[in-house]
Tab-separated table of C-alpha atoms and ligand atoms in Angstrom:
chain	number	residue	atom	x	y	z
D	1	MET	CA	123.386	59.448	112.754
D	2	ALA	CA	121.899	62.265	110.655
D	3	THR	CA	124.152	64.344	108.401
D	4	LYS	CA	124.038	68.059	109.131
D	5	ALA	CA	124.873	71.512	107.765
D	6	LEU	CA	125.197	74.440	110.121
D	7	ILE	CA	124.216	77.973	109.038
D	8	ILE	CA	125.585	80.815	111.157
D	9	PRO	CA	124.086	84.170	110.122
D	10	ALA	CA	126.722	86.853	110.729
D	11	ALA	CA	125.804	89.629	108.292
D	12	GLY	CA	124.144	92.003	110.772
D	13	ILE	CA	125.571	95.445	111.419
D	14	GLY	CA	124.690	95.318	115.119
D	15	SER	CA	123.451	98.899	115.468
D	16	ARG	CA	122.157	98.206	119.002
D	17	MET	CA	125.689	97.458	120.173
D	18	GLN	CA	126.919	101.000	119.325
D	19	LYS	CA	130.261	99.728	117.964
D	20	ASP	CA	131.948	100.015	114.539
D	21	ILE	CA	132.799	96.320	114.379
D	22	PRO	CA	129.793	93.994	113.787
D	23	LYS	CA	128.887	91.973	116.889
D	24	PRO	CA	130.120	88.525	115.740
D	25	PHE	CA	133.625	89.957	115.195
D	26	LEU	CA	134.014	91.613	118.589
D	27	GLN	CA	136.648	90.089	120.865
D	28	LEU	CA	135.463	87.739	123.614
D	29	GLY	CA	138.245	86.272	125.745
D	30	ASP	CA	141.092	85.078	123.520
D	31	CYS	CA	139.133	85.107	120.220
D	32	THR	CA	136.079	86.619	118.490
D	33	ILE	CA	132.466	85.887	119.445
D	34	ILE	CA	131.852	83.966	116.198
D	35	GLU	CA	134.915	81.753	116.810
D	36	GLN	CA	133.653	80.921	120.291
D	37	THR	CA	130.271	80.047	118.742
D	38	ILE	CA	131.675	77.836	115.971
D	39	GLN	CA	133.823	75.929	118.478
D	40	ARG	CA	130.603	74.751	120.167
D	41	PHE	CA	129.632	72.878	116.993
D	42	SER	CA	132.953	71.839	115.459
D	43	SER	CA	132.959	68.294	116.884
D	44	LEU	CA	129.248	67.606	116.338
D	45	ASP	CA	128.544	64.090	114.984
D	46	GLY	CA	127.543	64.101	111.295
D	47	LEU	CA	128.502	67.737	110.669
D	48	LYS	CA	129.417	68.142	106.971
D	49	GLN	CA	129.269	71.891	106.287
D	50	VAL	CA	129.398	75.218	108.087
D	51	ILE	CA	127.906	78.048	106.005
D	52	VAL	CA	128.377	81.654	107.107
D	53	PRO	CA	126.637	84.584	105.381
D	54	THR	CA	128.501	87.761	106.320
D	55	SER	CA	129.110	91.276	105.014
D	56	LYS	CA	131.439	91.830	102.055
D	57	SER	CA	134.187	93.387	104.163
D	58	TYR	CA	134.310	90.379	106.516
D	59	LEU	CA	134.482	87.612	103.868
D	60	GLY	CA	138.260	87.164	104.230
D	61	ALA	CA	138.279	87.256	108.033
D	62	THR	CA	135.416	84.727	108.155
D	63	LYS	CA	137.198	82.337	105.774
D	64	GLU	CA	140.265	82.411	108.028
D	65	ILE	CA	138.137	81.779	111.113
D	66	LEU	CA	136.500	78.730	109.507
D	67	GLN	CA	139.843	77.333	108.366
D	68	LYS	CA	141.149	77.592	111.904
D	69	ALA	CA	138.055	76.330	113.715
D	70	LEU	CA	136.842	73.411	111.548
D	71	PRO	CA	138.221	69.875	111.291
D	72	ALA	CA	139.516	68.887	107.820
D	73	ASP	CA	136.396	66.819	106.960
D	74	VAL	CA	133.971	69.723	107.512
D	75	GLU	CA	133.520	72.086	104.560
D	76	GLY	CA	133.500	75.811	105.350
D	77	ILE	CA	131.511	78.108	103.033
D	78	VAL	CA	131.409	81.901	103.281
D	79	LEU	CA	129.088	84.159	101.265
D	80	VAL	CA	127.737	87.698	101.282
D	81	GLY	CA	124.503	87.861	103.329
D	82	GLY	CA	121.297	89.758	102.576
D	83	ASN	CA	119.501	92.813	103.957
D	84	THR	CA	117.672	90.853	106.648
D	85	ARG	CA	118.564	87.796	108.722
D	86	GLN	CA	115.950	85.862	106.760
D	87	GLU	CA	117.501	86.849	103.434
D	88	SER	CA	120.983	85.927	104.689
D	89	ILE	CA	119.773	82.470	105.706
D	90	HIS	CA	117.851	81.941	102.452
D	91	LYS	CA	121.042	82.643	100.488
D	92	ALA	CA	123.038	80.309	102.751
D	93	LEU	CA	120.460	77.512	102.376
D	94	LYS	CA	121.079	77.445	98.629
D	95	GLU	CA	124.697	76.437	99.382
D	96	ALA	CA	123.725	73.441	101.521
D	97	GLY	CA	124.730	70.045	100.134
D	98	ASP	CA	123.156	66.627	100.513
D	99	VAL	CA	122.463	66.610	104.271
D	100	HIS	CA	119.471	65.517	106.321
D	101	LEU	CA	119.325	68.340	108.892
D	102	ILE	CA	119.963	72.083	108.741
D	103	ILE	CA	120.949	73.761	111.995
D	104	VAL	CA	120.582	77.542	112.203
D	105	HIS	CA	122.421	79.230	115.057
D	106	ASP	CA	123.049	82.939	115.656
D	107	ALA	CA	126.722	83.934	115.523
D	108	VAL	CA	126.152	85.914	118.697
D	109	ARG	CA	125.080	83.049	120.985
D	110	PRO	CA	128.482	81.663	122.028
D	111	PHE	CA	127.367	79.904	125.227
D	112	VAL	CA	125.098	77.206	123.776
D	113	ARG	CA	125.694	73.794	125.376
D	114	GLN	CA	126.593	70.752	123.263
D	115	GLU	CA	124.012	68.621	125.074
D	116	HIS	CA	121.264	71.058	124.002
D	117	ILE	CA	122.471	71.095	120.374
D	118	CYS	CA	122.250	67.271	120.302
D	119	ASN	CA	118.789	67.269	121.919
D	120	CYS	CA	117.532	69.693	119.243
D	121	CYS	CA	118.981	67.600	116.407
D	122	GLU	CA	117.386	64.414	117.750
D	123	ALA	CA	113.990	66.118	118.138
D	124	ALA	CA	114.163	67.585	114.602
D	125	ASP	CA	115.079	64.192	113.177
D	126	LEU	CA	111.964	62.710	114.806
D	127	ASN	CA	109.469	65.555	114.323
D	128	GLY	CA	110.591	67.666	111.365
D	129	GLY	CA	111.713	70.714	113.324
D	130	ALA	CA	112.928	71.627	116.829
D	131	VAL	CA	113.999	74.849	118.506
D	132	LEU	CA	115.776	75.559	121.758
D	133	GLY	CA	114.043	77.809	124.284
D	134	VAL	CA	113.273	78.570	127.919
D	135	PRO	CA	109.973	79.166	129.737
D	136	ALA	CA	109.068	82.894	129.827
D	137	LYS	CA	109.996	84.311	133.214
D	138	ASP	CA	108.081	87.575	132.844
D	139	THR	CA	104.353	87.971	132.342
D	140	ILE	CA	103.860	88.873	128.676
D	141	LYS	CA	101.167	91.378	127.661
D	142	LYS	CA	99.598	91.799	124.260
D	143	ILE	CA	98.953	95.503	123.577
D	144	ASP	CA	97.222	97.485	120.837
D	145	GLY	CA	98.525	100.488	118.851
D	146	ASN	CA	97.745	102.810	121.803
D	147	ARG	CA	99.599	100.591	124.288
D	148	ILE	CA	96.364	99.526	125.925
D	149	ILE	CA	96.761	95.987	127.250
D	150	ARG	CA	94.392	93.709	125.374
D	151	GLU	CA	95.417	90.263	126.594
D	152	THR	CA	97.543	88.471	129.191
D	153	PRO	CA	98.262	85.012	127.742
D	154	SER	CA	98.840	82.251	130.305
D	155	ARG	CA	102.564	82.039	131.069
D	156	LYS	CA	102.229	78.263	131.185
D	157	TYR	CA	102.271	78.220	127.374
D	158	LEU	CA	104.782	81.021	126.694
D	159	TRP	CA	108.423	80.215	125.917
D	160	GLN	CA	111.265	82.442	124.789
D	161	THR	CA	112.839	81.067	121.636
D	162	GLN	CA	116.590	80.884	121.106
D	163	THR	CA	118.760	79.123	118.542
D	164	PRO	CA	119.744	76.491	117.471
D	165	GLN	CA	116.657	75.950	115.367
D	166	VAL	CA	116.981	72.638	113.526
D	167	PHE	CA	114.902	71.327	110.598
D	168	GLN	CA	114.867	68.551	108.067
D	169	LYS	CA	116.432	70.159	105.020
D	170	GLU	CA	113.600	69.716	102.488
D	171	LEU	CA	111.099	71.206	104.892
D	172	LEU	CA	113.198	74.314	105.630
D	173	MET	CA	113.916	74.866	101.911
D	174	GLU	CA	110.173	74.744	101.192
D	175	ALA	CA	109.432	77.155	104.067
D	176	TYR	CA	112.019	79.706	102.881
D	177	GLN	CA	110.867	79.459	99.268
D	178	LYS	CA	107.220	79.959	100.268
D	179	ALA	CA	108.056	82.896	102.573
D	180	SER	CA	109.907	84.586	99.730
D	181	GLU	CA	106.986	84.050	97.304
D	182	ASP	CA	104.505	85.398	99.889
D	183	ASP	CA	106.741	88.314	101.027
D	184	PHE	CA	106.460	86.961	104.573
D	185	LEU	CA	109.120	88.218	106.962
D	186	GLY	CA	109.367	86.232	110.194
D	187	THR	CA	111.462	86.947	113.281
D	188	ASP	CA	112.843	83.413	113.409
D	189	ASP	CA	113.201	80.340	111.186
D	190	SER	CA	110.564	78.335	112.988
D	191	SER	CA	107.777	80.824	112.179
D	192	LEU	CA	108.372	80.187	108.463
D	193	VAL	CA	107.963	76.447	108.969
D	194	GLU	CA	105.011	76.741	111.388
D	195	ARG	CA	102.970	78.753	108.875
D	196	LEU	CA	103.068	75.785	106.483
D	197	GLY	CA	101.525	73.568	109.177
D	198	TYR	CA	104.584	71.429	109.936
D	199	THR	CA	105.384	70.324	113.483
D	200	VAL	CA	108.151	72.125	115.345
D	201	VAL	CA	108.843	71.104	118.946
D	202	MET	CA	110.307	73.192	121.752
D	203	VAL	CA	113.385	71.733	123.446
D	204	GLU	CA	114.305	73.087	126.874
D	205	GLY	CA	117.665	74.863	127.038
D	206	ASP	CA	118.975	77.329	129.590
D	207	ARG	CA	119.409	81.059	130.013
D	208	SER	CA	123.174	81.024	129.513
D	209	ASN	CA	122.424	80.753	125.762
D	210	PHE	CA	121.586	84.460	125.553
D	211	LYS	CA	122.036	86.543	122.401
D	212	ILE	CA	124.709	89.225	122.658
D	213	THR	CA	122.639	92.200	121.517
D	214	TYR	CA	123.205	95.193	123.809
D	215	PRO	CA	126.430	96.505	125.451
D	216	LEU	CA	125.257	94.991	128.759
D	217	ASP	CA	125.084	91.516	127.144
D	218	LEU	CA	128.700	91.891	126.015
D	219	GLU	CA	129.788	92.844	129.550
D	220	LEU	CA	128.027	89.767	130.930
D	221	ALA	CA	129.626	87.548	128.261
D	222	GLN	CA	133.093	88.927	129.112
D	223	LEU	CA	132.474	88.308	132.801
D	224	LEU	CA	131.409	84.695	132.136
D	225	VAL	CA	134.503	84.037	130.018
D	226	GLU	CA	136.818	85.617	132.634
D	227	LYS	CA	135.303	83.469	135.356
D	228	GLY	CA	135.685	80.359	133.180
D	229	ARG	CA	131.891	79.939	133.126
D	230	GLY	CA	131.679	80.157	129.347
D	231	SER	CA	132.184	76.410	128.900
X	301	C5P	O1	120.006	91.637	114.569
X	301	C5P	P1	119.835	90.329	115.276
X	301	C5P	O2	120.421	90.362	116.652
X	301	C5P	O3	118.449	89.751	115.248
X	301	C5P	O4	120.737	89.304	114.451
X	301	C5P	C1	120.753	87.922	114.712
X	301	C5P	C2	121.792	87.273	113.833
X	301	C5P	O5	121.460	87.442	112.451
X	301	C5P	C3	123.181	87.895	114.019
X	301	C5P	O6	124.120	86.825	114.120
X	301	C5P	C4	123.366	88.749	112.779
X	301	C5P	O7	124.714	88.875	112.377
X	301	C5P	C5	122.541	87.974	111.743
X	301	C5P	N1	122.069	88.831	110.613
X	301	C5P	C6	122.383	88.461	109.286
X	301	C5P	N2	121.971	89.263	108.229
X	301	C5P	C7	121.303	90.397	108.449
X	301	C5P	C8	120.945	90.775	109.779
X	301	C5P	C9	121.353	89.959	110.843
X	301	C5P	O8	123.032	87.446	109.053
X	301	C5P	N3	120.979	91.154	107.412
């Protein structure tokens, strides 16, 4: 069984949520969103570390959350994140110990299923990298600067990417180092690895693993928890 470190980026300010408290620290049911998320991973086989980049003012609260949520044999590490998600994860990666796999999972995806986490880890162990996603349900258009539609790619090959995104550690470290040298800013971890030519496979998840981004997402999350559907 592969050893693993989990990175949970939680340093965003969450401007799209229109709240003073950053998204991961909003209440969801009887605890915060980030606590709900960490609980999904806390009993994962081979988990050695949970590393959380967060903002300076949430360092103490995050430390307490990790102490409460993690078993004694899993190390919790909290640090100040960067200006972008990518920077936050790069800083967190430097704290990772001697593990085989790095799992990156957004703090604001509390409904991920354990079965899907395991499937991603197995696929990353075999292939180098694996990400969870779902087939695109809408037709996606490629537009130009004037919003003229230039292309309609076949939906057969379009998937929406979620997290977890799991990679063999050495490969992810190389990808982050190279992105920093090249000033490349990606919108997910996989894009950094893909650009170096490594294989990343798509693992099928489900739509309950949505990212709490807008106020409507938070309402849906609260409804799911109230109805006991969050497990
Ligand atoms: O803003 P977005 O929804 O893409 O954020 C995804 C995740 O990345 C969130 O969990 C957020 O807290 C985190 N993030 C971060 N550092 C930043 C910006 C976002 O850790 N500078």
